[in-house]
C-alpha angles and dihedrals in degrees: 000000000000113000124215116236118235130230114274118251091245092054092049091053091051089052092051092051102040107031113115101185118209122251093226116064130214109263123220109193123218093011139133113190118203103164142032124190119244091246092051092237100118140027124199130202151123131286104158085310138021114293138180121212117205106216089193098057105014090238118147118209119200105215094184139238094341128140112219123245118257097247135033093335098167126064135213087258094055097257119145138198133196139100140284122255088264092054099258112146113250136188126190107203130152089004093302128113112210146150110245107245091208090066094052093098091069122078091203122045132163115181103196109167146016126205112252091245094050091245100121144007133200141196145126132294136177115274108255095190093081093228136077123009121023094222129024138191123258142174134201130201114231116228126228091258092054096256119133121245128221119302114255117199115229120223115265138178117274091202132043126217090282094054095253131112114278118235094230148337123214140198111216112154132035131197128238093262093042092235099106122056129182124210145146135254119213113206127235094265092048097233104092125064128182137175123264127194121207116197133185119212128214090271091057095252120139129219135166138221134196105219096186099044092114091056092066119082094359093189090052092232115186113246118231118249115291104266091199095057094106097028111147120226113287105236122232121195091230091060090066098045125099113251092255093048092047091052090050092048094049090048090052090050091053091052097053092104092056101035099035088217121122107210119230109227090212089069089064096054129084116230089258093050091048090051090052090050092049091051091052091046091051091052091050094046092050090052092047094049091050093047101036094103092049092047093050092047091050093048092050091049090048094054092044089057092047089052088059094044134078109251129210115205116226117276095351094126141096137201133219115242093244091052096237101110141033134186128206141169114254137182135201127191117237104231128195138182133014090296092055091237113194108244098171145315131271117211125212145177105227118207119191127192112206093195095056095027091227131132130206128200117211116192113247122205094216141031089227097062108105128181112240102171138027121182128213090260091056098258109150127203117196139172144177126230125253119260094233136099090216099067141042093196119105122240101233147353133229135196137213112197121208111287094005119140096207141047116236135185113270089235089061089051090051092048087061100037107020107020093173089062092051092048092051093048092048091052099043109022106037090256091295117120099196121209106349130194132175140193124251096276096039092240094125126045123189121193130188123210143167133215093270088072102045112108093208131010088212092062130078091309096052111155095003127127091192136000145172126221131202124214121190098046117105106229096172093099135243092298090076094055115107120213121233129204092290096042111238126350112192125196131177119229091271091062095253115143105235100170141011115183144145091213112090090197089069089064089066089058093062116109113261113276146086119302138173104238116183089340095311126109106235133181115224106198130185 
């Protein structure tokens, strides 16, 4: 798969020194942006269906009725992964939307992420071994022609922190080189989730680590014996039906909303089948009655341990492109007294560095604030969702800069570093920036908003129900570009020199798109 080259370090430094970003952003109507590629070439989002916005050309591609993957679902080449509205896995590669044939053997598939160079994807599938976890992590290599190779199951823990079998393990984010993958493990009881890191060594072998394992059960209390060790099978009526009766019963269940009749499973069993079910139910009930006290004691102990532990809510995490850092929400109960009574909950953004194997907790003012992007330098962008049934867009974004001990609104960050951005937001968006993303060098910022945030419907968002805006792209036209000693050096967003000229008129002949002209990102529109 062809890889995109990246901007040279010297060019990036020129951009940082010379860029004079415009006060007025580019507006994308009817748009909700949820991803931006590390190279800043593409943005992905939702506008009634999945769409890809080419920051280089301004072209918008309608991918179709596809739900995005949970992680970095869009690549530097503009590929996308996810699933259809019916749950069928989908990949959009080389301009073609398709279901990977190699994943057809699984009845459950989530494709969550694609490597920035289109070399590999990852996700979660049902466990086909019949034992252990219900769902397991996988990855697939992507062939040169864009087809998807065979699914390869990643290693995963067979026991959780309590010594029992986890319910599932996922793969959600993937690094630039495809050799580091971030996921989540869900414990046996289903109420405790924690991050897992899968890594591939130079020999191609995979292993995993659990970076937050020491944050569970901090007093190292010994769990009581597993009360479910000898649990008999829990009987289901459908297990005792004939194939034809089971099909009829399941059809009747599907038609409840139209018929208003709730089918009785007993009506679909013969007397002999009902007797077999009753015998199995009696065996299970006898076991439960004999073990009820042990089960209740175990459950209480389990939740007491969780109250003392840092928790990591499912899927509320993000991964840096280079695979060296991740950020997640985390909570910790505030305990008081000899009985460790729960008095409240403290919320955090947890940032973990894989290279130094150290984690940092940053206090969060709200349980709803979730990290949605972490850059290679450790910068974290986070947001919380809107309290409205009319919009999927969040109400505001926050930022944690490298080494900072607090999370601050992105508008406050702009007021210090890009005051023209803050002024524009204050004037047009009630001081709320919405869901904000940035590229790897923080030269471009994209925010998503809905009509609840627009100060005036007669302003730049007139007539829009939702919109995205892009800061960091000069939309003033070629007239504003100043020549240097060599005239005009023009690069695309991949760092490739596409034009060097002393004639400003030649700049107007460039195809529409975003270029770096004399170190300044500039939009050439037609």
